[in-house]
Amino acid sequence: MSQFRFIILFESSSILYNCMILEIKVFLSKLLEKFERKT
């Protein structure tokens, strides 16, 4: 039972991790876009 809980926790944390990475990528691309427009 505890192993099953761990798997659920791991799955949810990996989803959260992927979302964070996606957010960071979007943020960086927007930042890069602004930087390119300035030059």
Short mmCIF file of C-alpha atoms in Angstrom, two decimals:
data_model
loop_
_atom_site.label_atom_id
_atom_site.label_comp_id
_atom_site.label_asym_id
_atom_site.label_seq_id
_atom_site.Cartn_x
_atom_site.Cartn_y
_atom_site.Cartn_z
CA MET A 1 0.00 0.00 0.00
CA SER A 2 2.74 2.45 0.87
CA GLN A 3 4.52 1.58 -2.36
CA PHE A 4 1.38 2.47 -4.29
CA ARG A 5 1.22 5.83 -2.54
CA PHE A 6 4.82 6.48 -3.40
CA ILE A 7 4.11 5.79 -7.06
CA ILE A 8 1.21 8.26 -7.02
CA LEU A 9 3.38 10.85 -5.33
CA PHE A 10 6.14 10.29 -7.85
CA GLU A 11 3.73 10.58 -10.79
CA SER A 12 2.21 13.82 -9.53
CA SER A 13 5.61 15.32 -8.76
CA SER A 14 6.90 14.44 -12.22
CA ILE A 15 3.85 16.10 -13.78
CA LEU A 16 4.47 19.16 -11.65
CA TYR A 17 8.12 19.10 -12.66
CA ASN A 18 7.23 18.96 -16.35
CA CYS A 19 4.82 21.87 -15.93
CA MET A 20 7.54 23.91 -14.26
CA ILE A 21 9.98 23.16 -17.06
CA LEU A 22 7.38 24.17 -19.61
CA GLU A 23 6.71 27.44 -17.78
CA ILE A 24 10.42 28.18 -17.62
CA LYS A 25 10.85 27.45 -21.34
CA VAL A 26 7.98 29.77 -22.21
CA PHE A 27 9.38 32.46 -19.94
CA LEU A 28 12.86 32.16 -21.43
CA SER A 29 11.57 32.25 -24.99
CA LYS A 30 9.57 35.41 -24.24
CA LEU A 31 12.59 36.97 -22.57
CA LEU A 32 14.74 36.08 -25.57
CA GLU A 33 12.14 37.55 -27.91
CA LYS A 34 12.16 40.87 -26.00
CA PHE A 35 15.93 40.90 -26.04
CA GLU A 36 16.04 40.32 -29.81
CA ARG A 37 13.53 43.09 -30.44
CA LYS A 38 15.68 45.59 -28.54
CA THR A 39 18.72 44.95 -30.72
#
